[in-house]
PDB file of C-alpha atoms in Angstrom:
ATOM      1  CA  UNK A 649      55.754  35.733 110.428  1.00  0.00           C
ATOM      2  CA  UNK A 650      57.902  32.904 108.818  1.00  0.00           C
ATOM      3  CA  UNK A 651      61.853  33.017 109.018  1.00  0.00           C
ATOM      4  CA  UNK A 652      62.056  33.509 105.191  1.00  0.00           C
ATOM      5  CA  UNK A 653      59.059  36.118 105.304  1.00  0.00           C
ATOM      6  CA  UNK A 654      60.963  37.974 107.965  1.00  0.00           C
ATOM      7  CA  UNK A 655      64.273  37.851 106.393  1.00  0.00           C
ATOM      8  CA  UNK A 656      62.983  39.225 103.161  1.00  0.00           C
ATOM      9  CA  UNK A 657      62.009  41.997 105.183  1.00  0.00           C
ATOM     10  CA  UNK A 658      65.018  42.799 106.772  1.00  0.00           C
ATOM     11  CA  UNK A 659      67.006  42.436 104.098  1.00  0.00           C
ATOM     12  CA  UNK A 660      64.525  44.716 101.688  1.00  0.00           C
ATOM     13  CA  UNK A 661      64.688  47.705 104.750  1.00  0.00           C
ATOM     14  CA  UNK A 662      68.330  47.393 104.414  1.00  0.00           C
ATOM     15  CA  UNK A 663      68.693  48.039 100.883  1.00  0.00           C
ATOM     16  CA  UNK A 664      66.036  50.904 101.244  1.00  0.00           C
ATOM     17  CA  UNK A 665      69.241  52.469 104.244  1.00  0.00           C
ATOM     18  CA  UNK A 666      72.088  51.855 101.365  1.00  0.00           C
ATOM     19  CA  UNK A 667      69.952  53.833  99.331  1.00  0.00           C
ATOM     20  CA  UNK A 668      69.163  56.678 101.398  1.00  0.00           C
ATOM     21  CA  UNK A 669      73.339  56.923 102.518  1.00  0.00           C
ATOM     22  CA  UNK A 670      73.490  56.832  98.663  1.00  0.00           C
ATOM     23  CA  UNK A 671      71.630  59.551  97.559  1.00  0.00           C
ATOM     24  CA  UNK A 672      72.578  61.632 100.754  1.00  0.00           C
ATOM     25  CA  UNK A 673      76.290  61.174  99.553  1.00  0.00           C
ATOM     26  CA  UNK A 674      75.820  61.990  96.006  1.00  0.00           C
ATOM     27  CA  UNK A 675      74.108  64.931  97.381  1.00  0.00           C
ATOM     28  CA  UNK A 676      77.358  65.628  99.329  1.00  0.00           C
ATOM     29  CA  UNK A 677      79.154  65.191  96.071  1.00  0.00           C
ATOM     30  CA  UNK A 678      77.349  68.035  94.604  1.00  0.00           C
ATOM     31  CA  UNK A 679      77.056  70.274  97.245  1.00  0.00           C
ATOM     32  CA  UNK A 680      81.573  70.268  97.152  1.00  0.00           C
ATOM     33  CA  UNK A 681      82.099  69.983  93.290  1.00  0.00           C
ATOM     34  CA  UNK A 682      79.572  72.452  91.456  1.00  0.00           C
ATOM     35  CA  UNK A 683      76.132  71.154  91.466  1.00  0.00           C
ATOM     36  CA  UNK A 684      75.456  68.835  88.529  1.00  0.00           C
ATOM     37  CA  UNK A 685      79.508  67.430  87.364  1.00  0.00           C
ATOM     38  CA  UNK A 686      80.237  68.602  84.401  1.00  0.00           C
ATOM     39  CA  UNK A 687      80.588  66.232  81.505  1.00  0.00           C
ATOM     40  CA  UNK A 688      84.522  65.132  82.084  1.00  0.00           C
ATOM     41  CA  UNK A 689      84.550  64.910  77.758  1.00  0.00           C
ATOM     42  CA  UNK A 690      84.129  68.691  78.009  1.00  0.00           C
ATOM     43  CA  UNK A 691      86.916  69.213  79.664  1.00  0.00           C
ATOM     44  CA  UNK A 692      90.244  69.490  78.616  1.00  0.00           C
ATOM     45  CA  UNK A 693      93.084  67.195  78.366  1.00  0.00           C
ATOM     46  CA  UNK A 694      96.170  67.056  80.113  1.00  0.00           C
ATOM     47  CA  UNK A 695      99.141  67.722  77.512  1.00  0.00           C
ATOM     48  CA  UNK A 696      96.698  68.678  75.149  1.00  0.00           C
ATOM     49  CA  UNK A 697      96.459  72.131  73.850  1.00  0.00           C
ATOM     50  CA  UNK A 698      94.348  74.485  75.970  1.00  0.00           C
ATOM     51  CA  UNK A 699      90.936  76.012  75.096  1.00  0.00           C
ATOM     52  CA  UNK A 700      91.581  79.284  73.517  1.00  0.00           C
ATOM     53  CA  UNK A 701      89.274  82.154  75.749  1.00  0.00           C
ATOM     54  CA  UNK A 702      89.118  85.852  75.496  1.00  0.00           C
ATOM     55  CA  UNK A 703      87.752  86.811  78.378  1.00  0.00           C
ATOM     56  CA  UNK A 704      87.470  90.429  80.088  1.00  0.00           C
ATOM     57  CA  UNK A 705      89.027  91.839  83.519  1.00  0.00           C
ATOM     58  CA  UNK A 706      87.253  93.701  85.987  1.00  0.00           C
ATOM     59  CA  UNK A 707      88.556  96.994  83.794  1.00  0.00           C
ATOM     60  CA  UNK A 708      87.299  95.933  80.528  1.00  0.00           C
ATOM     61  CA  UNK A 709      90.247  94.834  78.873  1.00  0.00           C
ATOM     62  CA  UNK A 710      90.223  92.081  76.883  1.00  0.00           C
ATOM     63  CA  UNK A 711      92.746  88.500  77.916  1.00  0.00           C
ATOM     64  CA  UNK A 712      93.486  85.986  75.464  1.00  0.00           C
ATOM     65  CA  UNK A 713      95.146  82.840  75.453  1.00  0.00           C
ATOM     66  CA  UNK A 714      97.015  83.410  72.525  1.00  0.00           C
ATOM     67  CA  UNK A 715      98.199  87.003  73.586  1.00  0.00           C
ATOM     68  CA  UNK A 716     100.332  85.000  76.367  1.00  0.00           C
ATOM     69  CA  UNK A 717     101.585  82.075  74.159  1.00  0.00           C
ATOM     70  CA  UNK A 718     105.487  82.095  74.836  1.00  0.00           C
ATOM     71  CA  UNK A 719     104.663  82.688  79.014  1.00  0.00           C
ATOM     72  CA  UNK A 720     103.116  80.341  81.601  1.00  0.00           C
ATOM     73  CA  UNK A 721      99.529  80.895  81.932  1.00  0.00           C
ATOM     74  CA  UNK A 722      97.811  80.189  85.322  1.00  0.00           C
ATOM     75  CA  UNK A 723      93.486  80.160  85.876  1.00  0.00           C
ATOM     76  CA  UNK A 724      92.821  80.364  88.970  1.00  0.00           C
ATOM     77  CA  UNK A 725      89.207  80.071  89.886  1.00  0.00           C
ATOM     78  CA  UNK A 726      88.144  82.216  93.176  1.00  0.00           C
ATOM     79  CA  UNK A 727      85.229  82.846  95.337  1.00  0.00           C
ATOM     80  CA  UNK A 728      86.353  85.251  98.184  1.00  0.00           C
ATOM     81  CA  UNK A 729      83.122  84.475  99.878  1.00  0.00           C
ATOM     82  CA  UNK A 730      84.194  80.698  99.761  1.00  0.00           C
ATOM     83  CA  UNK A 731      85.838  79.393 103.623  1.00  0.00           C
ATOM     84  CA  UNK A 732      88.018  77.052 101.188  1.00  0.00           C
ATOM     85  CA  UNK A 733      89.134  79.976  99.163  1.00  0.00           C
ATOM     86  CA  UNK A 734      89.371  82.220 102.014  1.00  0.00           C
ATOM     87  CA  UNK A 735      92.031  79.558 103.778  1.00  0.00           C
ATOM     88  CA  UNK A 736      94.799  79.879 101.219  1.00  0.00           C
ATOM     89  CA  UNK A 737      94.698  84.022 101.079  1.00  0.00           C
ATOM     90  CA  UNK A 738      94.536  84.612 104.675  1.00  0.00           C
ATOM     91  CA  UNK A 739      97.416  85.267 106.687  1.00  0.00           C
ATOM     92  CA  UNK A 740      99.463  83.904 109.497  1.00  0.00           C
ATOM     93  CA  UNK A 741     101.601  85.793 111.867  1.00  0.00           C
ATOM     94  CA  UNK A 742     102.170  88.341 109.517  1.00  0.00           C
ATOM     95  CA  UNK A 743     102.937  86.352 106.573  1.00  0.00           C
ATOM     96  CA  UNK A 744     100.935  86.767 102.561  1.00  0.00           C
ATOM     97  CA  UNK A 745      98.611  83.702 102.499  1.00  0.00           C
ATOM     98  CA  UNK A 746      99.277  80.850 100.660  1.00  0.00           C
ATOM     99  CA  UNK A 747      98.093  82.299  97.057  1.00  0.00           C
ATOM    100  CA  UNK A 748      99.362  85.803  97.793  1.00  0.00           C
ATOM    101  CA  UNK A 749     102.500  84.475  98.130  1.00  0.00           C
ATOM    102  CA  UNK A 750     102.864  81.990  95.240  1.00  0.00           C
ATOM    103  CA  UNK A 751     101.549  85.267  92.939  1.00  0.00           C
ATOM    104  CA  UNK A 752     104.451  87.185  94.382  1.00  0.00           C
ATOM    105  CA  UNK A 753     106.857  84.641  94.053  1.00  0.00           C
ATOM    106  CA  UNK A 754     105.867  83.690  90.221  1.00  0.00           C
ATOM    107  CA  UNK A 755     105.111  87.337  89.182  1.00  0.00           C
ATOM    108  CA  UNK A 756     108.178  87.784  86.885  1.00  0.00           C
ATOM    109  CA  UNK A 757     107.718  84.419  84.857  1.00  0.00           C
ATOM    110  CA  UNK A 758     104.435  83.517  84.807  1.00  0.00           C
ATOM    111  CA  UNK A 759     100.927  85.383  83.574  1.00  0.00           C
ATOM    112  CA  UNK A 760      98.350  84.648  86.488  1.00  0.00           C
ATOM    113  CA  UNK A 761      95.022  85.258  85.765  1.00  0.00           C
ATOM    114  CA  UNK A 762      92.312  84.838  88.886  1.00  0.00           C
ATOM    115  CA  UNK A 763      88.676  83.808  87.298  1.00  0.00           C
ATOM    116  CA  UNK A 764      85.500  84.594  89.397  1.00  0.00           C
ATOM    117  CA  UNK A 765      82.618  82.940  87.876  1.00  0.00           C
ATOM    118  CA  UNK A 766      79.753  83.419  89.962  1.00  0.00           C
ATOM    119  CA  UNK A 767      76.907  84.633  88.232  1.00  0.00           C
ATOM    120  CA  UNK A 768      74.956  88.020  89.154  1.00  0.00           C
ATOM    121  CA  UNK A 769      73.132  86.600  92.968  1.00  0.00           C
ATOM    122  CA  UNK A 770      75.052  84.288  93.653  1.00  0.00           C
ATOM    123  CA  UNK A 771      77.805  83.620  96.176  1.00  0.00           C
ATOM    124  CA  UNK A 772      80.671  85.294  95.420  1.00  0.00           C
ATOM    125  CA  UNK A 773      79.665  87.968  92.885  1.00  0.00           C
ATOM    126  CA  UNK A 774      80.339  91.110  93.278  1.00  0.00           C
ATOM    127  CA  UNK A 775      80.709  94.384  91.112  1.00  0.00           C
ATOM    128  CA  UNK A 776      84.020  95.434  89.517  1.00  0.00           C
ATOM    129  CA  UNK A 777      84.722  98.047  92.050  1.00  0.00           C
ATOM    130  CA  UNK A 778      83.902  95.753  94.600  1.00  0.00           C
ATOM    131  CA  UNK A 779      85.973  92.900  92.989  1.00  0.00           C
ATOM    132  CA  UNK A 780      89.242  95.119  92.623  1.00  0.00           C
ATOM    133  CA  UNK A 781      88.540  95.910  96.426  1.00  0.00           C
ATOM    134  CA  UNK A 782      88.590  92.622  97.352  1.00  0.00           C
ATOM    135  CA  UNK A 783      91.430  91.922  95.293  1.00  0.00           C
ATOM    136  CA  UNK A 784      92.923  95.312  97.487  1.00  0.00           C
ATOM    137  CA  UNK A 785      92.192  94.022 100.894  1.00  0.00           C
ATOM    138  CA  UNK A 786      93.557  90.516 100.842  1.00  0.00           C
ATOM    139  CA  UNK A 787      97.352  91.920  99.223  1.00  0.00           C
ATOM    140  CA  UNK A 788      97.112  89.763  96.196  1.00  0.00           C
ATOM    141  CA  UNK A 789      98.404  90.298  93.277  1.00  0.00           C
ATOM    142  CA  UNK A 790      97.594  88.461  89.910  1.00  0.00           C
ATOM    143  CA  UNK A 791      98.306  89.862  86.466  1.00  0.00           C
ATOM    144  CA  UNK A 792      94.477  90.493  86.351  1.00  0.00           C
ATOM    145  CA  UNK A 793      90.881  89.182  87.658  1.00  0.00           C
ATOM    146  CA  UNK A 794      88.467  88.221  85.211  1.00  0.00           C
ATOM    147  CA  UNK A 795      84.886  87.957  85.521  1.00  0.00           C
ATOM    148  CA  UNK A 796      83.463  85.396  83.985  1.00  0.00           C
ATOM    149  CA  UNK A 797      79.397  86.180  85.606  1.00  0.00           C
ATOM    150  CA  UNK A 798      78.385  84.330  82.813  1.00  0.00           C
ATOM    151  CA  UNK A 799      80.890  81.069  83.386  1.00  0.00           C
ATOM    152  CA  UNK A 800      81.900  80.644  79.941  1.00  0.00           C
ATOM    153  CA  UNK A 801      85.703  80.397  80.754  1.00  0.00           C
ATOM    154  CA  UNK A 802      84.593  78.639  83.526  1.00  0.00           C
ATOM    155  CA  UNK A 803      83.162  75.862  81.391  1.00  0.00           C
ATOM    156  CA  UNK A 804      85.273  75.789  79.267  1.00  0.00           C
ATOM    157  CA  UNK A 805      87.812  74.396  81.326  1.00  0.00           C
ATOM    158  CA  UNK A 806      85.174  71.987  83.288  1.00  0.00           C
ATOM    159  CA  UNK A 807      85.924  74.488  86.820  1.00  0.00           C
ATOM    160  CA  UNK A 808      84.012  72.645  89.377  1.00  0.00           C
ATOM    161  CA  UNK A 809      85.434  74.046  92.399  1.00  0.00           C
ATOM    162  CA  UNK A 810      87.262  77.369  94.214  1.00  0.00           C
ATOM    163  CA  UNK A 811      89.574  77.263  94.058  1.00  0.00           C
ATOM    164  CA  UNK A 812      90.495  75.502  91.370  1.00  0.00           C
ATOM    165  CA  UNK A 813      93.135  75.960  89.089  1.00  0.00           C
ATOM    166  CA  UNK A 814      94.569  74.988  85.289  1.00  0.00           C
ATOM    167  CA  UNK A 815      98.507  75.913  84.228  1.00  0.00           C
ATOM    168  CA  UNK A 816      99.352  76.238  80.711  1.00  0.00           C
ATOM    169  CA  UNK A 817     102.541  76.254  79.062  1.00  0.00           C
ATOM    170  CA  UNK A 818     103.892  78.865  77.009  1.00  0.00           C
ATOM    171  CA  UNK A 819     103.361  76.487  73.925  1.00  0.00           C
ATOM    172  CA  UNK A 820      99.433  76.614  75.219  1.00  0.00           C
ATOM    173  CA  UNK A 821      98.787  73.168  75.967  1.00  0.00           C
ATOM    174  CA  UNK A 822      97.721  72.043  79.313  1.00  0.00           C
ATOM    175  CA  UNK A 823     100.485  70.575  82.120  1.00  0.00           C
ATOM    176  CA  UNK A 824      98.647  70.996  85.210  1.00  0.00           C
ATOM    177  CA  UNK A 825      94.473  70.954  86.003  1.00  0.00           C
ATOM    178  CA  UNK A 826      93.050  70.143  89.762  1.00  0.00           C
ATOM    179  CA  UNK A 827      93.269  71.461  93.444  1.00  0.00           C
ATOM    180  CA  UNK A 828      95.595  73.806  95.196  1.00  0.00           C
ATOM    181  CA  UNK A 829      97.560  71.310  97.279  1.00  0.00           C
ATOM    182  CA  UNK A 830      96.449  67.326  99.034  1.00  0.00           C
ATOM    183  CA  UNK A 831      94.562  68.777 101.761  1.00  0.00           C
ATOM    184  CA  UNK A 832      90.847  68.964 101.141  1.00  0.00           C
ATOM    185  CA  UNK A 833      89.908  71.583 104.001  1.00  0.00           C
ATOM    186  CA  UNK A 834      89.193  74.917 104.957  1.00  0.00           C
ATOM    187  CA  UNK A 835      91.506  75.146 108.109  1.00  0.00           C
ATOM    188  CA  UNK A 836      94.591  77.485 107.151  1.00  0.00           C
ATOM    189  CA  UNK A 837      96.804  75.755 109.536  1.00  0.00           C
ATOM    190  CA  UNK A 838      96.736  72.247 107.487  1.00  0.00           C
ATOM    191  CA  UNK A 839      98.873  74.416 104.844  1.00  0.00           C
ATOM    192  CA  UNK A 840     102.160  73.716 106.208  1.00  0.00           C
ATOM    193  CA  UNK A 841     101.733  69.836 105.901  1.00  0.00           C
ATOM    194  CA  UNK A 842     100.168  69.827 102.663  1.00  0.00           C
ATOM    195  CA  UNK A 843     101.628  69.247  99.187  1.00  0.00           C
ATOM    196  CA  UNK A 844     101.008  72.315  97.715  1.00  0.00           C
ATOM    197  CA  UNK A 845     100.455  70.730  93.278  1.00  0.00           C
ATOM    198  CA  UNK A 846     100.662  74.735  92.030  1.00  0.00           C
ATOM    199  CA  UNK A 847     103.584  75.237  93.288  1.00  0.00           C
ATOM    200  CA  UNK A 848     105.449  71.862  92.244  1.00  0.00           C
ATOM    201  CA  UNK A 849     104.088  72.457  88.971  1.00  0.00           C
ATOM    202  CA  UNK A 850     105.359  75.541  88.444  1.00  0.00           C
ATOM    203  CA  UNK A 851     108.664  75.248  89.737  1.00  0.00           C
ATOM    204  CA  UNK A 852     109.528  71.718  87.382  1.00  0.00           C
ATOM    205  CA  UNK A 853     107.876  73.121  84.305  1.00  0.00           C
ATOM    206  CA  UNK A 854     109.746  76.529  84.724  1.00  0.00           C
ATOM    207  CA  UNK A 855     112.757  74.806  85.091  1.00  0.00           C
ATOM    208  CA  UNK A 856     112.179  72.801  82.183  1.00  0.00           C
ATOM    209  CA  UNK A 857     111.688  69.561  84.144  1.00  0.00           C
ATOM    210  CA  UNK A 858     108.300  67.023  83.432  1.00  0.00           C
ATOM    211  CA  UNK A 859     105.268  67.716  86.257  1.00  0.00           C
ATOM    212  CA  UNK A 860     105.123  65.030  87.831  1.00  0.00           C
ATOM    213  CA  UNK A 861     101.858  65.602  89.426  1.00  0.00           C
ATOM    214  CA  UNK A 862      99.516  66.642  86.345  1.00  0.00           C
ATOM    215  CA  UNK A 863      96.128  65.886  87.586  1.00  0.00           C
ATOM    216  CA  UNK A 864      94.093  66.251  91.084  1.00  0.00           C
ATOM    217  CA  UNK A 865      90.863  65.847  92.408  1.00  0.00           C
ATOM    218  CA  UNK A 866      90.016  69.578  93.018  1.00  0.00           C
ATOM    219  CA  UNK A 867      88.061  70.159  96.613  1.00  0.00           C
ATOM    220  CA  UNK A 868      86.118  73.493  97.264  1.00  0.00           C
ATOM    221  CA  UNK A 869      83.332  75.380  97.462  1.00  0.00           C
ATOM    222  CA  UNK A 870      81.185  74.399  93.705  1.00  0.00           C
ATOM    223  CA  UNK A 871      81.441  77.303  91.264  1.00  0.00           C
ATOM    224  CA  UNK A 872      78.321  79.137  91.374  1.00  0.00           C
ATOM    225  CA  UNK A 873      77.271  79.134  88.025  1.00  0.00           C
ATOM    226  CA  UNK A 874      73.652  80.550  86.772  1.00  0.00           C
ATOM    227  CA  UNK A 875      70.704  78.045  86.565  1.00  0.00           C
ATOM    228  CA  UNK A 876      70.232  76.578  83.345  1.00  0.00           C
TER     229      UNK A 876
END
């Protein structure tokens, strides 16, 4: 085989390897951030107003945007069955987990709503009962947990991940949409050294000071959403 011939070949086998790495990474891609990305146009803006949503708990009663304009809204999207999830509520020597403990600290001042939207067989859904036992177990606390088994809310605010989470100011446009802190893993003990975005949010907008962190990549486990 002549040099040229043979080069040709290498150089063909190694664009067939970039390829393969290529694929196997978008693959990646989906497997962390909810399957097919959502269309990023169909997701809201930051400092924009929010989607309006009605949306039920797991007792039947109805939530609405609008029914908490004049408070600080947070959407938290939750899987408990999700190790990424599962690392900010467990607890350490004793202490509420990382979300139990921001819900507790923001009870007073801010409306936080937890969203499950798995849909029925998939990962992470579970009956009402089961849901408010759940809810029980791990000590948390939010102003309610909606169930969103047919991810309506869920799309309507482009969730990709659990958790993931969107704050909303009490004038109902968007300040804060993206992951829980700068850590992207499911080990509990990289808490301490991470920035945790919620909570910086929440503590400059309710002091009337500018977020200066708006916008993060979330990480997690992807929503599990029903085949379409």
């Amino acid at each position: 085989m002549s040099l040229s011939k043979r080069f040709v070949t290498r150089l063909l086998a190694g664009i067939t390897v970039i390829a393969f790495i290529a694929v196997a990474a978008a693959a990646q891609l989906r497997s962390m951030t909810g399957g097919p990305l959502p269309d990023p146009g169909a997701a809201p803006r930051l400092g924009e107003p929010a989607p309006a949503f009605t949306a039920a708990d797991t007792r039947g009663a109805p939530h609405s945007l609008e029914r908490y304009r004049g408070r600080w809204v947070v959407l938290e999207w939750v899987n408990h069955s999700c190790p990424y999830t599962k690392k900010h509520y467990r607890s350490v020597d004793g202490r509420p987990g990382n979300t139990q403990a921001m819900q507790r600290d923001y009870a007073r001042r801010v409306v936080w709503l937890s969203v499950v939207s798995s849909a029925p067989g998939k990962q992470g859904f579970t009956t009402a009962e089961e849901a408010d036992e759940l809810t029980r177990e791990k000590g948390a606390a939010p102003a309610a947990l909606i169930r969103d088994t047919a991810g309506t809310l869920g799309r309507l605010y482009g969730a990709r991940t659990t958790p993931q989470y969107a704050i909303i100011d009490p004038q109902g446009v968007l300040r804060y949409a993206g992951a829980i802190d700068s850590n992207a893993s499911s080990n509990v003990k990289d808490i301490a050294t991470s920035t945790n975005y919620v909570r910086a949010a929440l503590d400059a907008g309710l002091a009337g000071n500018p977020i200066a962190v708006g916008q993060t990549q979330p990480y997690g486990c992807d929503v599990k959403y029903a085949s379409e």
